[in-house]
Coordinates of C-alpha atoms and ligand atoms in Angstrom, one line a residue:
M748 CA 151.2 -62.6 205.8
E749 CA 154.7 -61.8 207.3
N750 CA 153.3 -60.3 210.7
W751 CA 156.2 -59.5 212.9
G752 CA 156.9 -62.7 214.7
L753 CA 154.0 -64.3 213.7
I754 CA 154.2 -65.3 209.9
T755 CA 150.8 -66.7 208.5
Y756 CA 150.4 -68.9 205.3
R757 CA 147.6 -70.5 203.1
T758 CA 147.9 -74.1 203.5
T759 CA 149.0 -74.5 199.8
S760 CA 151.7 -72.2 200.3
L761 CA 153.3 -74.1 202.8
L762 CA 152.3 -77.8 203.0
F763 CA 155.1 -79.8 200.6
D764 CA 155.3 -83.5 200.1
K765 CA 157.8 -85.0 197.8
K766 CA 155.9 -87.9 197.2
I767 CA 152.5 -86.4 196.2
S768 CA 153.5 -82.3 195.4
S769 CA 154.7 -81.2 192.2
L770 CA 157.7 -79.5 191.8
Q771 CA 156.4 -76.3 190.9
L772 CA 155.1 -76.6 194.3
K773 CA 158.4 -77.0 196.0
K774 CA 159.9 -74.0 194.5
G775 CA 156.9 -71.9 195.4
V776 CA 156.8 -72.8 198.9
A777 CA 160.6 -72.4 199.5
Y778 CA 160.0 -68.7 197.9
V779 CA 156.9 -67.8 199.9
V780 CA 158.6 -68.8 202.9
C781 CA 161.9 -66.5 202.0
H782 CA 159.8 -63.9 200.9
E783 CA 158.0 -63.8 204.1
L784 CA 161.2 -64.0 206.3
A785 CA 162.8 -61.2 204.3
H786 CA 159.9 -59.1 205.5
Q787 CA 161.1 -59.4 209.0
W788 CA 163.8 -56.9 207.9
F789 CA 162.3 -55.4 204.9
G790 CA 158.7 -53.9 206.0
N791 CA 159.1 -55.0 209.5
L792 CA 162.2 -53.5 211.3
V793 CA 162.5 -50.4 208.5
T794 CA 158.9 -49.6 207.3
M795 CA 158.1 -47.5 204.1
E796 CA 156.9 -44.2 205.5
W797 CA 153.9 -44.6 203.3
W798 CA 152.0 -46.6 200.5
D799 CA 154.0 -44.9 197.7
D800 CA 157.1 -46.6 198.5
L801 CA 155.5 -50.2 198.7
W802 CA 158.1 -51.4 196.7
L803 CA 160.6 -50.9 199.3
K804 CA 159.2 -53.6 201.1
E805 CA 158.0 -55.6 198.2
G806 CA 160.6 -55.4 196.0
F807 CA 163.1 -56.4 198.2
A808 CA 161.3 -59.2 199.9
T809 CA 160.8 -60.4 196.2
W810 CA 164.6 -60.1 195.4
I811 CA 165.8 -61.5 198.6
G812 CA 163.3 -63.9 198.8
W813 CA 164.5 -65.3 195.4
F814 CA 168.0 -64.5 196.4
A815 CA 167.5 -66.9 199.4
V816 CA 166.4 -69.8 197.9
D817 CA 169.1 -69.7 195.4
K818 CA 171.4 -70.3 198.0
L819 CA 169.1 -72.8 199.7
F820 CA 168.5 -74.9 196.5
P821 CA 170.8 -73.9 194.1
E822 CA 169.4 -76.8 191.7
L823 CA 166.1 -74.7 191.3
D824 CA 168.0 -72.3 188.9
V825 CA 165.7 -69.9 190.6
W826 CA 167.3 -66.6 188.7
T827 CA 166.6 -68.5 185.1
S828 CA 163.1 -69.4 186.4
F829 CA 162.8 -65.4 187.5
V830 CA 163.8 -64.3 184.0
T831 CA 161.3 -66.6 182.6
E832 CA 158.4 -66.5 184.7
D833 CA 158.5 -63.7 187.0
M834 CA 160.0 -60.5 184.7
P835 CA 157.6 -61.1 181.8
R836 CA 154.7 -60.4 184.1
A837 CA 155.9 -57.0 185.0
L838 CA 157.2 -56.2 181.5
T839 CA 153.8 -57.0 179.9
L840 CA 151.9 -54.9 182.6
D841 CA 154.4 -52.2 182.5
A842 CA 154.3 -51.9 178.9
L843 CA 150.4 -50.9 178.7
R844 CA 149.5 -47.2 178.8
S845 CA 147.4 -48.2 181.8
S846 CA 150.5 -48.9 184.1
H847 CA 152.1 -47.1 186.8
P848 CA 155.2 -46.0 188.0
I849 CA 156.9 -48.0 190.9
E850 CA 156.6 -45.1 193.3
V851 CA 153.1 -44.7 192.8
A852 CA 151.1 -41.9 194.8
V853 CA 148.6 -43.6 196.7
G854 CA 145.9 -41.5 198.2
E855 CA 143.0 -43.4 199.8
A856 CA 142.7 -47.1 200.9
E857 CA 140.7 -48.3 197.8
E858 CA 143.6 -47.4 195.4
I859 CA 145.9 -49.4 197.9
R860 CA 143.4 -52.6 197.4
Q861 CA 143.8 -52.1 193.5
I862 CA 147.6 -51.8 193.5
F863 CA 147.7 -55.2 195.5
G864 CA 145.2 -56.8 193.0
E865 CA 147.3 -56.8 189.8
F866 CA 149.8 -59.3 190.7
G867 CA 146.8 -61.8 191.5
R868 CA 145.3 -61.2 188.0
I869 CA 149.0 -61.9 186.1
G870 CA 150.2 -64.3 188.7
L871 CA 147.1 -66.6 189.2
I872 CA 147.8 -68.6 186.0
C873 CA 151.5 -67.7 185.0
L874 CA 153.4 -68.1 188.3
S875 CA 151.9 -71.1 190.0
L876 CA 148.4 -72.1 189.6
F877 CA 148.7 -72.7 193.6
L878 CA 150.1 -69.5 194.8
I879 CA 147.8 -67.2 194.6
V880 CA 149.0 -63.9 196.2
F881 CA 147.0 -60.7 195.2
V882 CA 149.8 -58.3 194.9
D883 CA 151.2 -56.1 192.3
A884 CA 153.4 -57.0 189.5
I885 CA 155.0 -53.5 189.4
S886 CA 155.7 -53.0 193.0
Y887 CA 157.0 -56.6 193.5
T888 CA 158.2 -57.9 190.3
K889 CA 159.2 -54.5 188.6
G890 CA 160.9 -53.6 192.1
A891 CA 162.9 -57.1 192.2
S892 CA 163.8 -56.6 188.4
V893 CA 165.2 -52.9 189.1
I894 CA 167.1 -54.0 192.0
R895 CA 168.4 -57.2 190.0
M896 CA 169.6 -54.9 187.8
L897 CA 171.3 -52.5 189.8
S898 CA 172.7 -55.3 192.2
S899 CA 174.3 -56.7 189.5
W900 CA 175.8 -53.5 187.9
L901 CA 177.1 -52.7 191.3
G902 CA 178.2 -56.0 192.4
V903 CA 176.2 -58.1 194.5
D904 CA 178.6 -57.6 197.3
V905 CA 178.7 -53.8 197.5
F906 CA 175.0 -53.8 197.1
L907 CA 174.4 -56.1 200.0
A908 CA 176.8 -53.8 202.1
G909 CA 174.9 -50.6 200.9
T910 CA 171.7 -52.3 201.6
R911 CA 172.7 -53.3 205.5
R912 CA 173.9 -49.7 205.9
Y913 CA 170.2 -48.7 204.9
L914 CA 169.0 -51.2 207.4
H915 CA 171.0 -50.1 210.2
R916 CA 170.5 -46.5 209.6
H917 CA 166.6 -46.7 209.7
K918 CA 166.0 -49.8 211.8
Y919 CA 162.7 -49.2 213.9
Q920 CA 162.0 -46.4 212.0
N921 CA 160.3 -45.5 208.4
A922 CA 162.5 -44.9 205.2
K923 CA 162.1 -43.7 201.8
T924 CA 163.1 -44.6 198.2
L925 CA 165.8 -42.0 198.7
D926 CA 166.8 -43.0 201.9
L927 CA 168.0 -46.6 200.2
W928 CA 169.8 -44.7 197.2
N929 CA 171.8 -42.5 199.9
A930 CA 172.9 -45.6 201.6
L931 CA 173.9 -47.4 198.5
S932 CA 175.5 -44.3 196.7
E933 CA 177.6 -44.1 200.0
E934 CA 179.0 -47.9 199.8
A935 CA 179.4 -47.8 196.1
G936 CA 180.9 -44.3 195.7
V937 CA 178.7 -43.2 193.0
D938 CA 175.5 -41.6 192.9
V939 CA 172.9 -44.1 191.9
G940 CA 170.0 -41.9 192.9
V941 CA 170.9 -39.8 189.6
F942 CA 170.2 -42.7 187.4
M943 CA 167.6 -44.8 189.3
H944 CA 165.3 -42.6 190.4
L945 CA 163.6 -42.5 186.9
W946 CA 163.3 -46.3 187.1
T947 CA 161.1 -46.2 189.7
K948 CA 159.3 -42.5 189.3
R949 CA 158.6 -43.0 186.0
V950 CA 155.9 -45.3 184.1
G951 CA 157.4 -47.9 181.8
Y952 CA 160.7 -49.0 180.4
P953 CA 162.5 -48.7 177.0
V954 CA 163.5 -50.7 173.8
V955 CA 166.6 -50.4 172.3
D956 CA 167.1 -50.7 168.7
V957 CA 170.5 -52.0 167.8
V958 CA 171.9 -51.9 164.1
S959 CA 175.1 -52.6 163.0
L960 CA 177.2 -50.0 161.4
D961 CA 180.3 -51.8 160.6
E962 CA 181.8 -55.2 161.5
V963 CA 182.4 -54.2 165.2
T964 CA 180.6 -50.8 165.6
I965 CA 176.7 -50.8 166.9
E966 CA 174.3 -47.8 166.8
V967 CA 171.9 -47.9 169.7
R968 CA 168.7 -46.2 170.2
Q969 CA 166.2 -46.2 173.1
S970 CA 162.9 -45.4 173.0
R971 CA 159.8 -45.9 175.5
Y972 CA 158.4 -49.6 175.0
L973 CA 154.3 -50.0 174.6
S974 CA 152.9 -53.2 173.5
T975 CA 150.7 -51.2 171.1
G976 CA 154.0 -50.1 169.2
D977 CA 152.8 -46.6 168.7
V978 CA 154.8 -44.5 171.4
A979 CA 153.9 -40.8 170.8
E980 CA 156.7 -38.2 171.2
S981 CA 154.9 -36.7 174.4
E982 CA 155.1 -40.0 176.1
D983 CA 159.0 -40.8 175.4
E984 CA 160.5 -38.3 177.2
T985 CA 162.2 -40.3 179.5
T986 CA 165.7 -41.0 178.9
W987 CA 166.6 -44.2 180.8
W988 CA 170.1 -45.1 182.3
I989 CA 170.9 -48.4 180.5
P990 CA 173.5 -51.1 181.4
L991 CA 174.0 -52.7 178.1
N992 CA 175.8 -55.9 179.5
I993 CA 177.1 -56.8 176.0
A994 CA 177.9 -60.5 175.8
S995 CA 181.2 -61.3 174.3
S996 CA 182.5 -57.3 175.0
P997 CA 184.3 -57.0 178.4
S998 CA 183.7 -53.2 179.3
A999 CA 180.6 -52.4 181.2
L1000 CA 178.8 -49.7 178.7
T1001 CA 175.7 -47.8 179.6
L1002 CA 173.7 -45.8 177.5
T1003 CA 172.9 -42.6 178.9
D1004 CA 171.5 -40.7 175.6
K1005 CA 168.8 -41.3 173.4
T1006 CA 171.1 -42.4 170.7
N1007 CA 174.8 -43.2 170.7
T1008 CA 177.2 -45.5 169.0
F1009 CA 179.4 -48.2 170.6
K1010 CA 182.7 -50.2 169.3
L1011 CA 182.8 -53.7 170.2
S1012 CA 185.3 -56.4 170.6
S1013 CA 183.4 -59.0 168.7
S1014 CA 180.8 -58.7 165.5
V1015 CA 178.8 -61.7 167.4
F1016 CA 177.5 -60.0 170.2
K1017 CA 174.1 -59.8 172.3
L1018 CA 172.9 -56.9 174.6
N1019 CA 171.5 -57.8 178.2
A1020 CA 173.6 -60.5 179.0
R1021 CA 171.8 -63.0 181.5
Q1022 CA 168.9 -60.7 181.3
T1023 CA 170.2 -58.5 184.1
G1024 CA 168.5 -55.5 182.9
L1025 CA 165.1 -54.4 182.4
Y1026 CA 164.5 -53.5 178.9
R1027 CA 163.5 -55.1 175.1
V1028 CA 166.1 -55.3 172.3
N1029 CA 165.3 -55.1 168.7
Y1030 CA 168.2 -56.1 166.6
S1031 CA 167.8 -55.4 163.1
I1032 CA 167.2 -58.6 160.9
D1033 CA 171.1 -59.6 160.1
I1034 CA 172.1 -59.4 163.7
L1035 CA 168.9 -61.6 164.4
K1036 CA 170.0 -64.4 161.6
T1037 CA 173.7 -64.4 163.4
L1038 CA 171.9 -64.7 166.7
A1039 CA 169.8 -67.8 165.5
E1040 CA 173.0 -69.6 164.3
E1041 CA 174.6 -69.0 167.8
I1042 CA 171.4 -70.6 169.3
K1043 CA 171.9 -73.8 167.1
K1044 CA 176.0 -73.9 168.4
G1045 CA 174.6 -74.9 171.9
K1046 CA 177.3 -74.6 174.5
D1047 CA 179.8 -73.4 172.1
G1048 CA 177.8 -70.3 171.0
I1049 CA 177.7 -66.7 172.9
L1050 CA 174.1 -67.8 173.9
S1051 CA 175.2 -70.6 176.1
D1052 CA 173.5 -69.2 179.2
P1053 CA 169.9 -70.2 179.2
T1054 CA 168.7 -66.7 180.1
D1055 CA 170.0 -65.3 177.3
R1056 CA 168.4 -67.8 174.9
I1057 CA 165.1 -67.0 177.1
G1058 CA 165.7 -63.3 176.7
L1059 CA 166.1 -63.4 172.7
L1060 CA 163.0 -65.4 172.9
S1061 CA 161.1 -63.1 175.0
D1062 CA 162.1 -59.8 173.1
A1063 CA 161.1 -61.4 169.8
A1064 CA 157.7 -62.5 171.2
S1065 CA 156.8 -58.8 172.3
L1066 CA 158.3 -57.1 169.4
S1067 CA 155.9 -59.3 167.1
V1068 CA 152.9 -58.4 169.3
S1069 CA 153.6 -54.5 169.0
G1070 CA 154.2 -55.2 165.2
Q1071 CA 158.1 -54.0 165.4
K1072 CA 158.6 -57.3 163.9
K1073 CA 156.5 -60.1 162.0
T1074 CA 155.5 -63.4 163.7
S1075 CA 156.3 -65.2 160.8
G1076 CA 160.0 -64.3 162.4
L1077 CA 159.2 -65.3 165.6
L1078 CA 158.1 -68.9 164.3
E1079 CA 161.4 -69.2 162.1
L1080 CA 163.2 -68.3 165.3
L1081 CA 161.3 -70.9 167.3
R1082 CA 162.6 -73.6 164.7
A1083 CA 166.3 -72.7 165.8
F1084 CA 165.6 -74.0 169.3
E1085 CA 164.9 -77.6 168.0
K1086 CA 167.7 -79.5 169.6
E1087 CA 167.2 -77.1 173.0
E1088 CA 167.7 -79.0 176.0
N1089 CA 167.1 -76.5 178.5
Y1090 CA 163.6 -76.9 180.4
F1091 CA 163.3 -72.8 181.1
V1092 CA 163.9 -72.1 177.6
W1093 CA 161.1 -74.7 176.6
S1094 CA 158.9 -73.5 179.1
K1095 CA 159.4 -70.0 177.2
I1096 CA 158.5 -71.7 173.9
S1097 CA 155.4 -73.0 175.5
V1098 CA 154.3 -69.7 176.4
I1099 CA 154.8 -68.1 173.2
L1100 CA 152.8 -70.8 171.4
S1101 CA 150.2 -70.5 173.7
N1102 CA 149.9 -66.6 173.4
I1103 CA 149.6 -67.1 169.5
S1104 CA 147.1 -70.1 170.2
S1105 CA 145.2 -68.0 172.6
A1106 CA 145.0 -64.7 170.5
W1107 CA 144.5 -66.8 167.1
F1108 CA 141.4 -68.5 168.8
E1109 CA 139.1 -67.6 166.2
Q1110 CA 141.1 -68.0 162.7
P1111 CA 140.6 -70.5 160.4
M1112 CA 140.7 -74.2 161.5
E1113 CA 143.3 -74.5 158.9
V1114 CA 145.8 -72.2 160.7
R1115 CA 144.7 -73.9 164.1
D1116 CA 146.0 -76.9 162.8
G1117 CA 149.0 -75.5 161.7
L1118 CA 149.8 -74.3 165.4
K1119 CA 148.9 -77.8 166.5
A1120 CA 151.3 -79.5 164.1
L1121 CA 154.0 -77.0 165.3
H1122 CA 153.3 -78.0 169.1
R1123 CA 153.6 -81.7 167.5
H1124 CA 156.7 -80.9 165.8
L1125 CA 158.4 -79.1 168.8
F1126 CA 157.5 -81.2 171.7
G1127 CA 156.7 -84.7 170.2
P1128 CA 160.4 -85.5 170.1
L1129 CA 160.7 -84.7 173.9
V1130 CA 157.9 -86.8 174.8
A1131 CA 159.5 -89.8 173.0
K1132 CA 163.0 -89.1 174.6
F1133 CA 161.8 -88.8 178.2
G1134 CA 158.7 -91.0 178.1
W1135 CA 156.3 -91.0 181.0
E1136 CA 158.1 -92.2 183.7
M1137 CA 160.7 -90.7 186.1
M1138 CA 164.3 -92.5 186.2
P1139 CA 166.5 -92.8 189.1
G1140 CA 168.1 -90.1 190.5
E1141 CA 166.5 -87.8 188.1
D1142 CA 167.3 -84.2 188.4
D1143 CA 164.1 -82.0 188.9
Q1144 CA 164.4 -80.0 185.5
T1145 CA 164.3 -83.3 183.3
T1146 CA 161.0 -84.2 185.6
L1147 CA 159.6 -80.6 184.7
L1148 CA 160.6 -80.7 180.8
R1149 CA 158.6 -84.1 180.6
G1150 CA 155.6 -82.3 182.0
L1151 CA 155.9 -79.7 179.8
A1152 CA 156.2 -81.8 176.7
I1153 CA 153.5 -83.9 177.5
T1154 CA 151.1 -80.9 178.0
N1155 CA 152.4 -79.4 174.6
A1156 CA 152.4 -82.5 172.8
G1157 CA 148.8 -83.0 174.1
I1158 CA 147.9 -79.5 172.9
G1159 CA 149.0 -80.4 169.3
S1160 CA 147.0 -83.7 169.9
D1161 CA 149.8 -85.7 169.3
P1162 CA 148.1 -89.2 169.0
E1163 CA 150.7 -91.4 171.0
T1164 CA 150.6 -88.7 173.8
V1165 CA 146.8 -88.4 173.7
T1166 CA 146.6 -92.4 173.9
E1167 CA 149.1 -93.0 176.8
A1168 CA 147.5 -89.9 178.5
K1169 CA 144.0 -91.1 178.6
R1170 CA 145.2 -94.9 179.5
R1171 CA 146.5 -93.4 182.5
F1172 CA 144.0 -91.2 183.2
W1173 CA 141.5 -94.0 183.7
K1174 CA 143.8 -96.1 185.5
L1175 CA 144.2 -93.3 188.1
V1176 CA 140.3 -93.1 188.4
R1177 CA 139.1 -96.5 187.9
D1178 CA 142.0 -98.7 189.6
D1179 CA 142.9 -95.5 192.0
D1180 CA 146.5 -95.8 190.8
A1181 CA 148.0 -92.9 192.1
E1182 CA 151.4 -94.3 191.0
V1183 CA 150.5 -93.9 187.3
L1184 CA 150.3 -90.3 187.2
H1185 CA 153.1 -88.2 188.8
P1186 CA 151.9 -85.1 190.5
N1187 CA 153.4 -82.9 187.7
L1188 CA 151.7 -84.7 185.1
R1189 CA 148.4 -84.5 186.4
R1190 CA 147.2 -81.0 185.3
A1191 CA 148.1 -81.6 181.5
V1192 CA 146.3 -85.3 181.6
Y1193 CA 143.3 -84.0 182.7
G1194 CA 143.2 -81.3 179.8
I1195 CA 144.4 -84.0 177.2
A1196 CA 141.1 -86.4 178.6
L1197 CA 138.9 -83.6 178.9
R1198 CA 139.4 -82.4 175.0
N1199 CA 139.9 -85.8 173.9
S1200 CA 136.8 -87.8 175.2
D1201 CA 135.3 -90.6 173.4
G1202 CA 131.9 -89.7 174.7
D1203 CA 130.7 -86.0 175.7
G1204 CA 133.2 -85.6 178.2
S1205 CA 130.8 -86.3 181.0
E1206 CA 132.7 -89.4 182.5
E1207 CA 136.0 -87.6 182.3
Y1208 CA 134.2 -84.5 184.1
D1209 CA 132.5 -86.7 186.8
A1210 CA 136.1 -88.6 187.3
I1211 CA 137.8 -85.0 188.1
L1212 CA 135.0 -83.9 190.0
K1213 CA 135.6 -86.7 192.4
L1214 CA 139.1 -86.2 192.5
Y1215 CA 138.3 -82.8 193.6
E1216 CA 136.0 -84.0 196.4
D1217 CA 138.4 -86.3 197.6
P1218 CA 139.1 -85.6 201.3
T1219 CA 142.3 -87.6 201.3
L1220 CA 143.9 -85.5 198.4
S1221 CA 146.5 -82.8 199.0
P1222 CA 145.1 -79.0 198.8
E1223 CA 147.4 -78.9 195.7
Q1224 CA 145.8 -81.8 194.0
K1225 CA 142.4 -80.7 194.8
M1226 CA 143.1 -77.4 193.2
T1227 CA 144.5 -79.2 190.2
A1228 CA 141.4 -81.0 189.7
L1229 CA 139.5 -77.9 190.4
H1230 CA 141.2 -76.3 187.8
G1231 CA 140.7 -79.1 185.2
L1232 CA 137.1 -78.7 185.8
G1233 CA 137.2 -75.3 184.0
L1234 CA 138.8 -77.2 180.9
V1235 CA 135.2 -78.0 179.6
Q1236 CA 134.4 -78.5 176.0
T1237 CA 130.5 -78.5 175.7
P1238 CA 127.7 -76.3 177.1
E1239 CA 126.5 -79.0 179.6
L1240 CA 129.9 -79.1 181.1
F1241 CA 130.1 -75.5 181.3
R1242 CA 126.8 -75.1 183.0
R1243 CA 127.8 -77.8 185.5
T1244 CA 130.9 -76.0 186.5
I1245 CA 129.2 -72.5 186.8
E1246 CA 126.8 -74.3 189.3
L1247 CA 129.5 -75.8 191.0
S1248 CA 131.6 -72.4 191.3
L1249 CA 128.4 -70.7 192.9
D1250 CA 127.9 -73.3 195.7
D1251 CA 129.7 -72.3 198.6
K1252 CA 129.5 -75.7 200.4
R1253 CA 131.6 -77.2 197.3
V1254 CA 133.7 -74.6 196.5
R1255 CA 135.0 -71.8 198.9
R1256 CA 135.1 -68.3 197.2
Q1257 CA 138.6 -67.9 197.5
D1258 CA 139.2 -71.2 195.3
T1259 CA 136.6 -70.2 192.6
G1260 CA 139.3 -68.0 191.0
Y1261 CA 140.8 -71.6 189.5
I1262 CA 137.5 -72.3 187.8
Y1263 CA 137.0 -68.6 186.2
A1264 CA 140.5 -68.3 185.4
A1265 CA 140.4 -71.9 183.3
L1266 CA 137.0 -71.0 181.9
S1267 CA 138.5 -67.5 180.6
K1268 CA 141.6 -69.2 179.3
N1269 CA 139.9 -72.0 177.7
S1270 CA 139.0 -71.0 173.9
T1271 CA 136.2 -73.3 173.6
S1272 CA 134.3 -71.4 176.8
R1273 CA 135.8 -67.9 177.2
I1274 CA 133.0 -66.3 175.0
T1275 CA 130.3 -68.4 176.3
F1276 CA 131.7 -67.4 180.1
W1277 CA 131.6 -63.6 179.2
E1278 CA 128.2 -63.7 178.2
W1279 CA 127.0 -65.5 181.3
L1280 CA 129.1 -63.0 183.4
T1281 CA 127.6 -59.8 181.6
A1282 CA 124.3 -61.5 182.2
N1283 CA 124.7 -62.1 185.8
F1284 CA 127.0 -59.1 186.7
D1285 CA 125.2 -57.6 189.7
A1286 CA 124.9 -60.9 191.4
I1287 CA 128.5 -61.9 190.9
E1288 CA 130.0 -58.5 191.7
S1289 CA 128.0 -58.5 195.2
R1290 CA 129.4 -62.2 195.8
Y1291 CA 132.8 -60.4 195.6
S1292 CA 131.6 -56.9 197.5
E1293 CA 134.4 -57.7 200.0
Q1294 CA 137.1 -58.5 197.7
S1295 CA 136.8 -56.2 194.6
F1296 CA 140.4 -57.0 193.4
I1297 CA 139.3 -60.7 192.9
F1298 CA 135.9 -59.8 190.7
G1299 CA 138.5 -57.2 189.0
T1300 CA 141.1 -59.9 188.3
L1301 CA 137.8 -61.9 187.2
L1302 CA 137.1 -59.4 184.8
N1303 CA 140.5 -58.5 183.3
Y1304 CA 141.0 -62.0 182.7
S1305 CA 137.7 -62.6 180.7
I1306 CA 138.2 -59.2 178.8
E1307 CA 141.6 -60.0 177.7
G1308 CA 140.7 -62.5 175.7
L1309 CA 137.6 -61.4 173.7
G1310 CA 139.0 -61.5 170.6
S1311 CA 137.0 -59.4 168.0
H1312 CA 137.2 -55.4 168.0
Q1313 CA 133.4 -55.4 168.0
R1314 CA 133.1 -57.8 171.3
I1315 CA 135.7 -55.6 173.0
Q1316 CA 133.5 -52.5 172.1
E1317 CA 130.4 -53.6 173.3
A1318 CA 132.3 -54.9 176.5
E1319 CA 133.4 -51.3 176.9
N1320 CA 129.9 -50.0 176.5
F1321 CA 128.6 -52.4 179.0
L1322 CA 131.0 -51.7 181.6
K1323 CA 130.6 -47.8 181.2
R1324 CA 126.9 -47.7 182.3
R1325 CA 128.1 -49.3 185.7
N1326 CA 130.0 -48.0 188.9
T1327 CA 133.8 -49.9 188.3
K1328 CA 135.4 -47.5 190.4
A1329 CA 136.6 -49.8 192.8
Y1330 CA 138.5 -52.3 190.4
Q1331 CA 138.9 -49.6 187.2
R1332 CA 142.7 -50.2 186.9
A1333 CA 142.2 -53.9 186.1
L1334 CA 139.5 -53.0 183.7
D1335 CA 141.6 -50.6 181.9
Q1336 CA 144.3 -53.1 181.8
G1337 CA 142.1 -55.6 180.7
L1338 CA 140.7 -53.7 177.4
E1339 CA 143.8 -52.4 176.7
S1340 CA 145.5 -56.0 176.3
A1341 CA 142.4 -57.2 174.4
R1342 CA 143.0 -54.5 171.9
I1343 CA 146.6 -55.1 171.6
Y1344 CA 145.8 -59.0 170.9
S1345 CA 142.9 -57.9 168.5
R1346 CA 145.2 -55.6 166.6
W1347 CA 148.0 -58.4 166.5
V1348 CA 146.0 -60.8 164.8
E1349 CA 144.5 -58.3 162.2
R1350 CA 148.0 -57.3 161.5
D1351 CA 149.9 -60.6 161.4
R1352 CA 146.9 -63.1 160.5
E1353 CA 147.8 -63.3 156.9
D1354 CA 152.0 -63.7 157.5
V1355 CA 151.1 -66.4 160.1
A1356 CA 148.8 -68.4 157.5
A1357 CA 151.6 -67.8 154.7
W1358 CA 154.3 -69.1 156.9
F1359 CA 152.7 -72.4 158.0
N1360 CA 152.1 -73.0 154.5
K1361 CA 155.5 -72.5 153.3
E1362 CA 157.0 -74.6 156.0
G1363 CA 154.4 -77.3 155.5
F1364 CA 152.9 -77.3 158.6
I1365 CA 149.3 -77.2 156.6
Ligands
ZN2818 ZN1 155.4 -59.3 200.8

């Protein structure tokens, strides 16, 4: 919390020890410290006039926070990380009808709490398990993404000079979004407010459809992107200002109409170079095929920057959810990455596979086995290449990639990975040999141990519980163990985890989110968890009466993964009978997401099964 002159932190957001902490925590701590320091200017020196302009402090502190970490620790490659882990949160939330504009009209205190609540819901798992910051993905991450888009278009130096002008002019006072646009416009000599106000005042963002008219001419068309894929004319009235940033084309082209044609200097191109723009790109199949060939060329292709490969994957994944592309096409695209070396690109691939596995959790075993086989096929070779031990002088990205590879090969039940994970797990807990398991690998190994137990999992469970209750372990390691207890595979262990979560003496209420998030994502326990939650609704709700946004987050997580249309309908009927005003936005977003995933599976389940068959994965 950024109190002026007295910044305060949760211990897990501040304490880092390179011997016992994970690399994710290193990045997280560096970022949180820089974010809070940035608030001394954005928020404290200049304060927003009212909560409508929350983004003026949070969007800026987010962007400046990463900007500072990038200067201090360039090896962390935080902008690639931003494109991989942060932007998708804003893009996913803002593709829902239940989203809201960056500048959102805020009336009463409850609404402020709801807006702050959103980030926690989405960030809890994706950002970092250990940085639960209950804030809003739109004000924070969409805000920061809009700043990044504008600053890269104006040039960072011009942007920073304009920002200094804004701070000097409004110091020790309040300011509005228009004040920022005015200062930037004076510095840049361009009226930025004219095109930027749509990005902050209107909900959503565009998808840009691209087709080739001839070798060097493309036609580009923009419309609002919705994950439901069914935008109505009345919802598509905004014409956004879109910097096209075409890799391989030197001129700065912008799309300012609904449709336009552009001449390029090459027939091989990609829009939104380095993913600085906040939009999706939907290429025609022939352009996509050319781009898949570019991926295989590695450093010699036009997609040599990892952010461009990540952007391509990210867009392809979203367009398959919304039905503008087939999921089999996405799976085909993944195979172009077999020689990939960048950690963040693999991290994106891992998220895509995890989303498909999560949505497909009730599909026939044969198809789910196909997904496991694809995990093994892609990640098994990486485990073989990097092994389990850190090399002397190894860079952070390699260490992270090893952990990611082991996690995914474990999900794919890769026999060698499972055997080695179990061996190390027992060595850690029986011989108390902390050296055997690097902090980056623990989360993966707890999951593998529980899923592949030789017994009913209770021995592994007791061992992880003991780690959680070990007072000598760091807060991060304790939370990793607590999360592990939500990866249970049997009804008996589920019951024990629930009991533990209700015991205030053993688990602080603020930490129960780790357990509930894991139970909601766990495909074995998520339906039982929802049934337990509805059966005990009033009691659980009253436990969080002071923190309704945590309860909203919890509901959002568990509703999102309900799967069948009938279950979603029952959930909606159940909730309609209650007073849910305090966390209505979280509920609406959860129900909308659940329906999107359910329709995605209905639409593409045969397409995916056929692809696995054709490619020999089942
Ligand atoms: Zn902040």
